[in-house]
Amino acid sequence: MINDATKRNLRRKSSYIDRVQYHEGIPLFSWIDLNLTELCNRKCVFCPRVDDAFYPNQNLHMALPLVEKLAQELQELNYKGAIVLCGFGEPMLHPELVEIVSILGRHHRVELVTNGDKLNASNALRLYDAGLDYFVVSMYDGPHQEAYFKALFSEASLAPETYILRDRWHSEEDDFGLKLTNRAGTINIGHQDPVVRSQPCYYPSYSMTFDWNGDALLCVQDWHKRVKAGNLFAQHIFDIWKSPTMAKYRQRLIKGKRTVAPCSNCNADGTLHGFNHCDAWKSLRQTTAVDANS
């Protein structure tokens, strides 16, 4: 079950995620997830990080030259979508977060997803002034945090339109206040949806996920990081987007074929966003087929 904060967040993001932009006749991604760091200061039971043997903390961070390259290539594409700083770690543990926001925020919408533990009025204002458009704060400790964070943003003179507070302090019986997924088969806690291998998924139709080292991952659900479609250090982002690996998974998942790992073990819905992109890819394939037979 999706709670009210999650529903509001989905509706908010849909206004720009589900708009289809084209480049060279190809539907472009509208959502980029950046894993800035392999560090997190929490171990939530519904996250693969709860097991150090599977996902240990590592002092590894995305380098500024990679961020600068990404920003430049997005400008070349006239990218109109969003960039979210989240991934598999806590982005506020990156030592150069303000610089990253400054680089990306010059021309693009940038959002931050954080547990809020390192957030205060001073650094919130610095991030906003650097170009951060939106704060998504997940609260894990209790209802008292809502008043705390509202006061924090008020002290920073940031309006309610610049942030959303998500309640994540609930019990396992309430699915911890979020829409649980098994993170492509890495965890099994709470009331997990079954894996339906005939269910479509639109992640590769509208989103890209980059690891701290530039690896292009299939999606943010794949905590095993099994599938790599390329590397941003070595390739242009648009070349990765139209790569054979992305095309293969995109086509299979649009058709509802979750028969190859990591998708075969994943129970994420994958259709909450990207439905317009899915239609655009289908239309492109139909047009291409007609042209080929002409």
Coordinates of C-alpha atoms in Angstrom, one line a residue, residues 36-37 39 59 61-62 91-99:
L36 CA 27.2 9.6 -5.3
T37 CA 28.7 7.5 -2.5
L39 CA 28.5 5.2 2.4
N59 CA 34.6 5.2 1.3
H61 CA 32.6 8.7 -4.0
M62 CA 31.7 10.0 -7.4
P91 CA 24.3 11.5 -0.6
M92 CA 25.0 14.0 2.2
L93 CA 28.0 11.9 3.1
H94 CA 29.7 12.9 -0.1
P95 CA 32.4 15.4 0.9
E96 CA 31.8 17.6 -2.2
L97 CA 28.0 17.5 -2.4
V98 CA 27.6 21.3 -2.6
E99 CA 30.1 21.4 -5.5

